[in-house]
CSV table of C-alpha atoms in Angstrom, one decimal:
chain,number,residue,atom,x,y,z
J,928,MET,CA,20.6,-7.9,11.9
J,929,VAL,CA,17.6,-8.7,9.7
J,930,ASP,CA,18.1,-11.2,6.8
J,931,TYR,CA,16.2,-11.3,3.5
J,932,GLN,CA,15.7,-13.4,0.5
J,933,LEU,CA,15.6,-11.9,-3.0
J,934,GLY,CA,12.7,-12.3,-5.5
J,935,PHE,CA,9.1,-11.6,-6.2
J,936,HIS,CA,6.5,-14.4,-6.0
J,937,SER,CA,9.4,-16.9,-6.0
J,938,TYR,CA,9.1,-20.2,-4.1
J,939,PHE,CA,11.3,-19.9,-1.0
J,940,ALA,CA,12.2,-22.3,1.8
J,941,SER,CA,13.5,-20.9,5.1
J,942,GLU,CA,14.2,-22.4,8.5
J,943,ALA,CA,15.2,-20.7,11.7
J,944,LEU,CA,16.4,-24.0,13.2
J,945,LYS,CA,18.4,-26.4,11.1
J,946,GLY,CA,16.4,-29.5,10.2
J,947,ALA,CA,13.0,-28.0,10.9
J,948,LEU,CA,11.9,-28.3,7.3
J,949,PRO,CA,10.9,-31.8,6.4
J,950,GLN,CA,12.7,-33.4,3.5
J,951,ASP,CA,10.4,-34.4,0.7
J,952,ARG,CA,12.3,-37.7,0.0
J,953,ASN,CA,11.4,-38.8,3.5
J,954,SER,CA,8.4,-36.8,4.6
J,955,PRO,CA,7.7,-37.8,8.2
J,956,GLN,CA,4.3,-38.6,9.7
J,957,VAL,CA,5.3,-36.1,12.4
J,958,ALA,CA,7.2,-32.9,11.5
J,959,PRO,CA,10.7,-32.4,12.9
J,960,PHE,CA,11.1,-31.2,16.5
J,961,GLY,CA,7.4,-32.1,17.1
J,962,LEU,CA,6.2,-29.0,15.1
J,963,TYR,CA,2.7,-28.7,13.7
J,964,ALA,CA,2.4,-28.6,9.9
J,965,GLU,CA,-0.1,-25.9,8.7
J,966,GLN,CA,-0.8,-24.7,5.2
J,967,VAL,CA,-1.9,-21.1,4.4
J,968,ASN,CA,-3.7,-20.5,1.1
J,969,ASN,CA,-4.3,-17.1,-0.4
J,970,SER,CA,-6.0,-18.3,-3.6
J,971,ALA,CA,-8.4,-21.0,-4.7
J,972,PHE,CA,-6.9,-24.5,-4.6
J,973,THR,CA,-7.4,-24.8,-8.4
J,974,ALA,CA,-6.2,-21.4,-9.4
J,975,PRO,CA,-3.7,-21.3,-12.3
J,976,ARG,CA,-0.1,-21.9,-11.2
J,977,ALA,CA,1.0,-18.3,-11.6
J,978,GLN,CA,-1.9,-17.1,-9.5
J,979,ASN,CA,-1.8,-19.9,-6.9
J,980,PHE,CA,-0.3,-18.8,-3.6
J,981,LYS,CA,0.4,-21.0,-0.6
J,982,ALA,CA,2.9,-21.6,2.2
J,983,TRP,CA,3.6,-24.6,4.4
J,984,GLN,CA,4.4,-23.6,8.0
J,985,TYR,CA,6.0,-25.7,10.7
J,986,ARG,CA,5.0,-24.0,13.9
J,987,ILE,CA,5.2,-24.6,17.6
J,988,ARG,CA,1.4,-24.2,18.1
J,989,PRO,CA,-1.4,-24.3,15.4
J,990,SER,CA,-3.3,-21.2,14.6
J,991,VAL,CA,-6.6,-22.6,15.9
J,992,LEU,CA,-5.6,-21.8,19.5
J,993,HIS,CA,-7.5,-18.7,20.5
J,994,SER,CA,-10.4,-17.7,22.7
J,995,PRO,CA,-13.8,-19.2,21.9
J,996,LYS,CA,-15.2,-15.8,20.8
J,997,PHE,CA,-14.0,-12.7,19.1
J,998,THR,CA,-15.5,-9.4,20.2
J,999,LEU,CA,-16.3,-6.5,17.9
J,1000,ILE,CA,-14.4,-3.2,18.4
J,1001,LYS,CA,-17.3,-0.8,17.7
J,1002,GLU,CA,-15.3,2.4,17.9
J,1003,SER,CA,-12.8,1.4,15.2
J,1004,LEU,CA,-12.7,3.6,12.1
J,1005,LEU,CA,-11.7,0.7,9.9
J,1006,ARG,CA,-14.0,0.3,6.8
J,1007,ASN,CA,-14.2,-1.4,3.4
J,1008,HIS,CA,-16.9,-2.4,1.0
J,1009,TYR,CA,-18.2,-5.0,3.5
J,1010,HIS,CA,-18.7,-2.3,6.2
J,1011,GLN,CA,-19.8,1.0,4.7
J,1012,ASP,CA,-20.8,4.4,6.1
J,1013,ASP,CA,-24.1,5.8,5.1
J,1014,VAL,CA,-22.8,8.9,3.3
J,1015,LEU,CA,-22.8,10.0,-0.3
J,1016,THR,CA,-19.5,10.9,-2.1
J,1017,PRO,CA,-19.9,14.1,-4.1
J,1018,PRO,CA,-18.3,14.3,-7.5
J,1019,GLU,CA,-16.0,17.2,-6.9
J,1020,GLN,CA,-12.3,17.1,-6.4
J,1021,MET,CA,-11.1,16.8,-2.8
J,1022,ARG,CA,-7.9,17.0,-0.8
J,1023,TRP,CA,-6.9,16.4,2.8
J,1024,SER,CA,-4.0,17.6,5.0
J,1025,ALA,CA,-1.9,15.0,6.8
J,1026,LEU,CA,-2.9,13.2,10.0
J,1027,ALA,CA,-1.3,14.8,13.1
J,1028,THR,CA,0.9,12.9,15.5
J,1029,PRO,CA,-1.5,11.7,18.2
J,1030,HIS,CA,-1.3,13.2,21.7
J,1031,GLU,CA,-2.3,10.0,23.4
J,1032,LYS,CA,-0.5,6.7,23.0
J,1033,ARG,CA,-1.6,4.9,19.8
J,1034,ASP,CA,-0.2,1.8,18.2
J,1035,LEU,CA,-1.2,0.5,14.8
J,1036,ILE,CA,-4.5,-0.9,15.9
J,1037,GLN,CA,-5.5,2.4,17.5
J,1038,GLY,CA,-4.0,4.6,14.8
J,1039,LEU,CA,-5.9,3.3,11.8
J,1040,VAL,CA,-8.5,5.3,9.9
J,1041,THR,CA,-10.1,4.5,6.6
J,1042,MET,CA,-10.5,7.3,4.1
J,1043,MET,CA,-12.2,5.6,1.1
J,1044,TYR,CA,-13.0,2.2,-0.4
J,1045,ASN,CA,-14.7,0.5,-3.3
J,1046,GLU,CA,-15.7,-3.1,-4.2
J,1047,ALA,CA,-12.1,-4.0,-4.8
J,1048,ALA,CA,-9.9,-2.0,-2.5
J,1049,ALA,CA,-9.7,0.4,0.4
J,1050,VAL,CA,-7.3,3.2,1.5
J,1051,HIS,CA,-6.4,3.6,5.1
J,1052,LEU,CA,-4.1,6.0,6.9
J,1053,TYR,CA,-2.1,5.4,10.1
J,1054,ALA,CA,-0.5,7.8,12.6
J,1055,ILE,CA,1.2,6.1,15.6
J,1056,ASN,CA,3.6,6.8,18.5
J,1057,GLN,CA,4.0,3.4,20.1
J,1058,SER,CA,4.7,-0.2,19.3
J,1059,MET,CA,2.2,-3.1,19.5
J,1060,GLU,CA,2.9,-4.9,22.7
J,1061,ASN,CA,1.4,-8.3,23.2
J,1062,ARG,CA,-1.0,-7.4,20.4
J,1063,TYR,CA,-1.1,-9.0,17.0
J,1064,PHE,CA,-3.1,-8.4,13.8
J,1065,TYR,CA,-4.2,-10.0,10.6
J,1066,SER,CA,-6.6,-9.1,7.8
J,1067,ALA,CA,-9.0,-11.7,6.5
J,1068,ASP,CA,-10.3,-9.3,3.9
J,1069,GLY,CA,-7.3,-8.5,1.7
J,1070,ASP,CA,-3.6,-7.9,1.1
J,1071,TRP,CA,-2.3,-4.7,2.8
J,1072,LEU,CA,0.3,-2.5,1.0
J,1073,TYR,CA,2.0,-0.2,3.5
J,1074,VAL,CA,3.5,3.0,2.1
J,1075,LEU,CA,5.8,4.5,4.7
J,1076,GLN,CA,5.9,8.3,4.8
J,1077,GLN,CA,7.4,9.1,8.3
J,1078,GLY,CA,9.2,6.8,10.7
J,1079,HIS,CA,10.9,3.5,10.6
J,1080,LEU,CA,8.9,0.4,11.3
J,1081,ARG,CA,9.6,-3.2,12.2
J,1082,PHE,CA,7.1,-5.8,11.0
J,1083,LYS,CA,7.3,-8.9,13.1
J,1084,THR,CA,5.5,-11.6,11.0
J,1085,GLU,CA,4.9,-15.3,11.1
J,1086,TYR,CA,7.5,-15.6,8.3
J,1087,GLY,CA,10.2,-13.4,9.9
J,1088,VAL,CA,11.1,-9.8,10.4
J,1089,ILE,CA,10.9,-6.9,8.0
J,1090,GLU,CA,12.4,-3.5,8.8
J,1091,ALA,CA,11.3,-0.6,6.6
J,1092,ARG,CA,11.9,3.1,6.3
J,1093,PRO,CA,10.1,6.0,4.4
J,1094,HIS,CA,10.2,5.5,0.6
J,1095,GLU,CA,9.9,1.7,1.2
J,1096,VAL,CA,6.7,-0.3,0.9
J,1097,VAL,CA,5.7,-3.5,2.7
J,1098,VAL,CA,3.1,-5.9,1.5
J,1099,ILE,CA,1.4,-8.2,4.1
J,1100,PRO,CA,-0.7,-10.9,2.4
J,1101,ARG,CA,-4.2,-11.7,3.5
J,1102,GLY,CA,-4.3,-13.8,6.7
J,1103,VAL,CA,-0.7,-13.3,7.7
J,1104,ARG,CA,-0.3,-12.5,11.4
J,1105,TYR,CA,2.1,-9.8,12.5
J,1106,ALA,CA,2.9,-7.0,15.0
J,1107,VAL,CA,4.2,-3.5,14.1
J,1108,GLU,CA,7.0,-2.1,16.2
J,1109,LEU,CA,8.0,1.6,16.1
J,1110,LEU,CA,11.7,2.3,15.6
J,1111,ASP,CA,11.3,6.1,15.8
J,1112,GLU,CA,9.3,8.4,18.1
J,1113,HIS,CA,6.3,8.4,15.7
J,1114,ALA,CA,5.3,7.1,12.3
J,1115,ARG,CA,2.8,8.0,9.6
J,1116,GLY,CA,1.8,6.5,6.3
J,1117,TYR,CA,-0.7,5.1,3.9
J,1118,ILE,CA,-2.2,1.6,3.3
J,1119,CYS,CA,-3.9,0.2,0.2
J,1120,GLU,CA,-6.0,-2.9,0.9
J,1121,SER,CA,-6.6,-5.1,-2.1
J,1122,ASN,CA,-9.7,-7.2,-1.5
J,1123,SER,CA,-10.1,-9.0,-4.8
J,1124,SER,CA,-6.7,-9.9,-6.1
J,1125,THR,CA,-3.1,-9.9,-5.0
J,1126,PHE,CA,-0.4,-7.6,-6.2
J,1127,TYR,CA,1.6,-8.4,-9.3
J,1128,LEU,CA,4.4,-6.7,-11.3
J,1129,PRO,CA,2.8,-5.0,-14.3
J,1130,GLU,CA,3.7,-6.5,-17.8
J,1131,ARG,CA,6.3,-4.3,-19.6
J,1132,GLY,CA,4.9,-4.8,-23.1
J,1133,PRO,CA,7.0,-2.8,-25.6
J,1134,ILE,CA,9.2,-1.5,-22.8
J,1135,GLY,CA,11.0,-4.9,-23.0
J,1136,ALA,CA,13.0,-6.8,-20.5
J,1137,ASN,CA,14.2,-4.0,-18.3
J,1138,GLY,CA,12.9,-1.0,-16.4
J,1139,LEU,CA,10.2,-0.2,-13.8
J,1140,ALA,CA,10.4,-2.5,-10.7
J,1141,GLU,CA,12.8,-5.5,-10.9
J,1142,GLU,CA,12.0,-8.8,-9.2
J,1143,ARG,CA,15.5,-8.9,-7.6
J,1144,HIS,CA,14.8,-5.8,-5.6
J,1145,PHE,CA,11.9,-7.3,-3.7
J,1146,LEU,CA,12.9,-8.7,-0.3
J,1147,ALA,CA,11.2,-11.5,1.7
J,1148,PRO,CA,12.0,-12.3,5.3
J,1149,VAL,CA,14.1,-15.2,6.5
J,1150,ALA,CA,12.4,-17.5,9.1
J,1151,SER,CA,12.6,-16.4,12.8
J,1152,PHE,CA,10.2,-17.2,15.6
J,1153,GLU,CA,9.0,-16.4,19.1
J,1154,ASP,CA,8.3,-19.1,21.6
J,1155,LYS,CA,6.4,-17.1,24.3
J,1156,THR,CA,3.5,-18.1,26.5
J,1157,GLN,CA,1.7,-15.0,27.7
J,1158,SER,CA,-1.6,-13.4,27.6
J,1159,ALA,CA,-2.0,-11.5,24.3
J,1160,LEU,CA,-4.7,-10.0,22.1
J,1161,LEU,CA,-5.2,-11.1,18.5
J,1162,TYR,CA,-7.0,-8.5,16.3
J,1163,CYS,CA,-8.7,-9.5,13.0
J,1164,GLN,CA,-10.2,-7.4,10.2
J,1165,TYR,CA,-13.1,-9.4,9.0
J,1166,GLN,CA,-15.8,-8.1,6.6
J,1167,GLY,CA,-14.6,-4.5,7.2
J,1168,ARG,CA,-14.9,-4.6,11.0
J,1169,LEU,CA,-12.2,-4.9,13.6
J,1170,TRP,CA,-12.5,-7.9,16.0
J,1171,GLN,CA,-10.5,-8.9,19.1
J,1172,GLY,CA,-9.7,-12.3,20.5
J,1173,GLN,CA,-7.6,-13.7,23.3
J,1174,ILE,CA,-4.6,-15.9,22.9
J,1175,ASN,CA,-2.1,-17.2,25.5
J,1176,HIS,CA,1.0,-17.4,23.3
J,1177,SER,CA,2.8,-15.5,20.4
J,1178,PRO,CA,1.3,-16.4,17.0
J,1179,LEU,CA,4.7,-15.7,15.5
J,1180,ASP,CA,6.0,-19.2,16.3
J,1181,VAL,CA,6.7,-20.5,12.8
J,1182,VAL,CA,10.1,-22.2,13.0
J,1183,ALA,CA,10.3,-23.0,9.2
J,1184,TRP,CA,8.3,-22.4,6.1
J,1185,HIS,CA,8.3,-22.9,2.4
J,1186,GLY,CA,6.0,-21.5,-0.3
J,1187,ASN,CA,5.3,-18.5,-2.5
J,1188,LEU,CA,3.0,-16.7,0.0
J,1189,TYR,CA,4.9,-14.4,2.3
J,1190,PRO,CA,5.3,-10.7,3.2
J,1191,TYR,CA,7.9,-8.7,1.3
J,1192,LYS,CA,9.2,-5.1,0.9
J,1193,TYR,CA,10.5,-2.9,-1.9
J,1194,ASP,CA,12.6,0.2,-2.0
J,1195,LEU,CA,10.9,2.8,-4.2
J,1196,ASP,CA,14.2,4.6,-4.8
J,1197,LEU,CA,15.3,1.5,-6.8
J,1198,PHE,CA,12.4,2.0,-9.3
J,1199,CYS,CA,13.7,2.6,-12.9
J,1200,PRO,CA,11.4,5.2,-14.5
J,1201,VAL,CA,10.7,5.1,-18.2
J,1202,ASN,CA,9.6,8.4,-19.7
J,1203,THR,CA,9.4,10.6,-22.8
J,1204,VAL,CA,12.7,11.4,-24.4
J,1205,LEU,CA,11.6,13.5,-27.4
J,1206,LYS,CA,8.0,14.9,-27.5
J,1207,ASP,CA,4.4,14.4,-26.4
J,1208,HIS,CA,3.3,13.2,-23.0
J,1209,ALA,CA,3.3,9.6,-21.8
J,1210,ASP,CA,0.4,8.3,-19.6
J,1211,PRO,CA,1.1,7.8,-15.8
J,1212,SER,CA,0.8,4.0,-16.3
J,1213,ILE,CA,4.5,4.0,-17.2
J,1214,PHE,CA,5.2,4.6,-13.5
J,1215,THR,CA,3.3,1.5,-12.2
J,1216,VAL,CA,5.1,-0.4,-9.5
J,1217,LEU,CA,2.5,-3.0,-8.6
J,1218,THR,CA,-0.9,-3.9,-9.9
J,1219,ALA,CA,-3.9,-5.9,-8.7
J,1220,PRO,CA,-5.6,-6.8,-12.0
J,1221,SER,CA,-9.3,-7.3,-12.6
J,1222,LEU,CA,-11.1,-9.7,-14.8
J,1223,ASN,CA,-11.7,-6.8,-17.3
J,1224,LEU,CA,-8.8,-7.0,-19.7
J,1225,GLY,CA,-6.6,-3.9,-19.5
J,1226,THR,CA,-8.0,-2.5,-16.3
J,1227,ALA,CA,-6.9,-2.9,-12.7
J,1228,ASN,CA,-8.8,-3.1,-9.5
J,1229,VAL,CA,-5.9,-1.0,-8.2
J,1230,ASP,CA,-2.6,0.2,-9.5
J,1231,PHE,CA,0.2,1.5,-7.3
J,1232,VAL,CA,1.9,4.2,-9.3
J,1233,ILE,CA,4.8,6.5,-8.2
J,1234,PHE,CA,6.2,9.8,-9.5
J,1235,PRO,CA,9.9,9.6,-8.4
J,1236,PRO,CA,12.9,11.8,-9.0
J,1237,ARG,CA,13.6,11.7,-12.7
J,1238,TRP,CA,14.8,13.6,-15.8
J,1239,VAL,CA,12.3,15.4,-17.9
J,1240,VAL,CA,13.5,16.0,-21.4
J,1241,GLY,CA,10.4,16.2,-23.7
J,1242,GLU,CA,10.2,19.0,-26.3
J,1243,ASP,CA,7.3,20.6,-28.0
J,1244,THR,CA,5.1,19.5,-25.1
J,1245,PHE,CA,3.5,20.7,-21.9
J,1246,ARG,CA,5.5,18.9,-19.3
J,1247,PRO,CA,3.4,18.7,-16.1
J,1248,PRO,CA,0.4,16.5,-16.0
J,1249,TYR,CA,-2.1,17.9,-18.5
J,1250,TYR,CA,-5.7,18.8,-17.7
J,1251,HIS,CA,-7.8,15.6,-18.1
J,1252,ARG,CA,-10.8,13.6,-17.2
J,1253,ASN,CA,-10.7,9.8,-17.3
J,1254,ILE,CA,-12.7,6.8,-16.2
J,1255,MET,CA,-10.2,5.7,-13.6
J,1256,SER,CA,-10.4,6.9,-9.9
J,1257,GLU,CA,-7.2,8.5,-8.6
J,1258,CYS,CA,-6.2,8.7,-4.9
J,1259,MET,CA,-2.9,10.5,-4.6
J,1260,GLY,CA,-0.5,10.9,-1.7
J,1261,LEU,CA,2.9,12.6,-1.2
J,1262,LEU,CA,5.8,11.1,0.6
J,1263,THR,CA,8.5,13.8,0.1
J,1264,GLY,CA,8.9,17.2,-1.4
J,1265,ILE,CA,6.5,18.9,-3.9
J,1266,TYR,CA,4.4,17.2,-6.5
J,1267,ASP,CA,5.1,18.8,-9.9
J,1268,ALA,CA,1.4,19.6,-10.7
J,1269,LYS,CA,0.7,21.5,-7.5
J,1270,GLY,CA,2.5,24.5,-6.1
J,1271,GLU,CA,1.2,24.4,-2.6
J,1272,GLY,CA,-1.4,22.8,-0.4
J,1273,PHE,CA,-0.5,19.2,-1.3
J,1274,GLU,CA,1.7,18.3,1.7
J,1275,PRO,CA,3.6,15.2,2.6
J,1276,GLY,CA,1.3,12.9,4.4
J,1277,GLY,CA,-1.8,14.5,2.7
J,1278,MET,CA,-3.9,13.0,0.0
J,1279,SER,CA,-6.4,13.9,-2.8
J,1280,VAL,CA,-9.1,12.1,-4.7
J,1281,HIS,CA,-10.3,12.6,-8.3
J,1282,ASN,CA,-13.1,10.2,-9.1
J,1283,PRO,CA,-14.3,9.2,-12.6
J,1284,MET,CA,-14.7,12.2,-15.0
J,1285,SER,CA,-13.7,14.6,-12.3
J,1286,ALA,CA,-11.5,17.1,-14.2
J,1287,HIS,CA,-8.1,17.9,-12.7
J,1288,GLY,CA,-4.6,19.1,-13.6
J,1289,PRO,CA,-2.0,21.7,-12.6
J,1290,ASP,CA,-2.9,24.8,-10.6
J,1291,TYR,CA,-2.5,28.2,-12.2
J,1292,ASP,CA,1.0,29.0,-11.0
J,1293,THR,CA,2.3,25.6,-12.2
J,1294,PHE,CA,0.5,26.1,-15.6
J,1295,ALA,CA,1.8,29.6,-16.0
J,1296,HIS,CA,5.4,28.6,-15.2
J,1297,ALA,CA,5.4,25.5,-17.4
J,1298,SER,CA,3.9,27.4,-20.3
J,1299,GLN,CA,6.7,29.9,-20.4
J,1300,ALA,CA,9.7,27.7,-19.3
J,1301,LYS,CA,12.5,26.9,-21.7
J,1302,LEU,CA,12.3,23.2,-22.6
J,1303,ASN,CA,15.8,22.3,-21.4
J,1304,PRO,CA,16.4,19.0,-19.7
J,1305,VAL,CA,15.2,19.3,-16.1
J,1306,ARG,CA,15.7,16.9,-13.2
J,1307,TYR,CA,12.8,16.5,-10.7
J,1308,GLN,CA,14.4,15.7,-7.4
J,1309,ASN,CA,13.6,15.5,-3.7
J,1310,THR,CA,10.1,14.4,-4.5
J,1311,MET,CA,8.1,11.2,-4.3
J,1312,ALA,CA,4.4,11.2,-5.0
J,1313,PHE,CA,2.2,8.2,-5.6
J,1314,MET,CA,-1.2,7.1,-6.7
J,1315,PHE,CA,-3.7,4.4,-5.9
J,1316,GLU,CA,-5.6,4.2,-9.2
J,1317,SER,CA,-8.7,2.1,-9.5
J,1318,ARG,CA,-11.2,1.2,-12.2
J,1319,LEU,CA,-14.0,1.7,-9.6
J,1320,PRO,CA,-15.1,5.0,-7.9
J,1321,TRP,CA,-13.7,5.7,-4.5
J,1322,GLN,CA,-16.5,5.9,-1.9
J,1323,LEU,CA,-15.5,8.2,1.0
J,1324,THR,CA,-16.0,7.3,4.7
J,1325,GLU,CA,-17.9,9.6,7.0
J,1326,PHE,CA,-14.5,10.4,8.7
J,1327,ALA,CA,-13.0,11.6,5.4
J,1328,LEU,CA,-16.0,13.6,4.3
J,1329,MET,CA,-16.5,15.4,7.6
J,1330,SER,CA,-12.9,15.6,8.9
J,1331,GLU,CA,-11.3,18.9,9.7
J,1332,LEU,CA,-8.4,17.6,7.6
J,1333,ARG,CA,-10.4,18.1,4.5
J,1334,GLN,CA,-9.3,21.2,2.7
J,1335,GLN,CA,-12.6,23.0,1.9
J,1336,ASN,CA,-10.8,25.5,-0.3
J,1337,TYR,CA,-9.0,22.9,-2.5
J,1338,LEU,CA,-10.8,24.0,-5.7
J,1339,ASN,CA,-9.3,27.5,-5.3
J,1340,CYS,CA,-6.1,26.2,-6.7
J,1341,TRP,CA,-7.7,26.5,-10.1
J,1342,SER,CA,-9.7,29.7,-9.5
J,1343,SER,CA,-7.0,31.9,-11.1
J,1344,LEU,CA,-7.2,30.0,-14.4
J,1345,LYS,CA,-8.5,32.4,-17.1
J,1346,ALA,CA,-9.4,32.3,-20.7
J,1347,ASN,CA,-6.3,32.8,-22.8
J,1348,PHE,CA,-8.2,32.6,-26.1
J,1349,THR,CA,-7.1,34.9,-28.9
J,1350,LYS,CA,-8.1,35.1,-32.5
J,1351,GLU,CA,-4.6,36.1,-33.5
J,1352,VAL,CA,-2.7,33.5,-35.4
J,1353,ILE,CA,0.3,32.2,-33.4
J,1354,GLU,CA,3.3,32.0,-35.6
C-alpha cells in the first residue's frame, strides 16, 4: 500500500522510522540513528517565501557518494535549450502519430526522446516496456511533469513512492533522484520539462475561491527508503545532455524529510472545469491546471491546460475552438478519445504544434457539423486532451522534424474548407 499526504506546496514532515526526524527544541549535533542531514534547494536562498522551495533530508548516505567521473551518453535523444539540434523549425502547422511500443527492451532512460524545446521548457515523449533496475535518474535542468497516456507506473523517489495511472500527472522537481517501475506490460506518455520556474496553481481571479484544480487533490509521498549496497548506475540530465555515473548503493535512502520541495501527483479527472453557460466563447486559459510563470506579467513560460469531459451549453456561438492565430505556442497531446476540434488523425499518444501566428482551428467536417448542429446542451465525454502552451516558440528537434511519425498530410484536414461567402442578407 502506498501512502500520501494532501496538499500543494505545503510544508510537510515525514519519517519512515519513528524518531528519525530531529526535534527542533533539541536539535542534535548528530542526527538520530546516525543519519546524514542534507538540504536540497530548488530556488535561490533569498527567493520570496512563496517561491522558496527546500527540503531537509535525513539519509543513510550523503548524495556526494558516486564515481569520480560521469560519462556522456552520446546516442541519447534528450535535448533542451542547452543542447540544441542544428535544424530550422518551419512556421507551418505540424502533427505526429504516437510512439510505437518498442520491440527491444527499453526502460525510461532508453525510451526518452525530445520533440521540441525553447528557452524555458522542453517536451519529451517516452515509450517503455521494462522497469529501471539498478538504474536511477535525476534532472539538473528542470522540473519534469509526467502526463501518463498508457500504462501504470511506480515512481520510487528519495521522498517515497508514487503510483500513477493514465489521466494522472506526476511532477518530479529538479534534482530529485528516482527510478520508474512499470506496472503494466508497456507504458507511453508525455513529459513537460520546465527549466526556468517551478509549477504553480494558476490564480483564479474573478472565478473566485472554487473551481479548476484544488490544493487538497494533490498528493505527496510519505517517507520510505531503500538500504541497499549494490552496483548501480546514476543518470543525470545536465545542460540538455544525458550523463552516467557509478554508485554502489541505492540513492533512495532518505529515512525522514521535511520541507515544501517534494514530488507529487494529481488526478486530472478531479479537475473542475469552468466554462461558458450562456453565449460567446471563453479562452482555453480557463482550463489551466498548472502554470510555470515568467517575469513578463500575464504570460507563462509554460501552461499545462486540459480539455476534459464537460458540459457545453453556450448559445448563439460556434462551440468548437474557433479559427485563430495568437502569440502563444501550442503543443497539444491526446490521452483518451477524440479532440472536439479534429475528426480524425489526432490519435491518443500523438501530438501537434502550432507556433506563434500559425493559424489553426477545426477541420472541415467538425466545422460543418458544428455550424448546423442544434445548440442543445451537449456533454463531451470519453475524452481528455491537453496542451503545453508557452510564450516562446517551440523549436523542433531533428528527430521530430525528420521522424516517420510526422504526418506529412496534416494540412489536408483543412483542404476541404471553401468560401461560404454570399451577398444575400441572412435574416
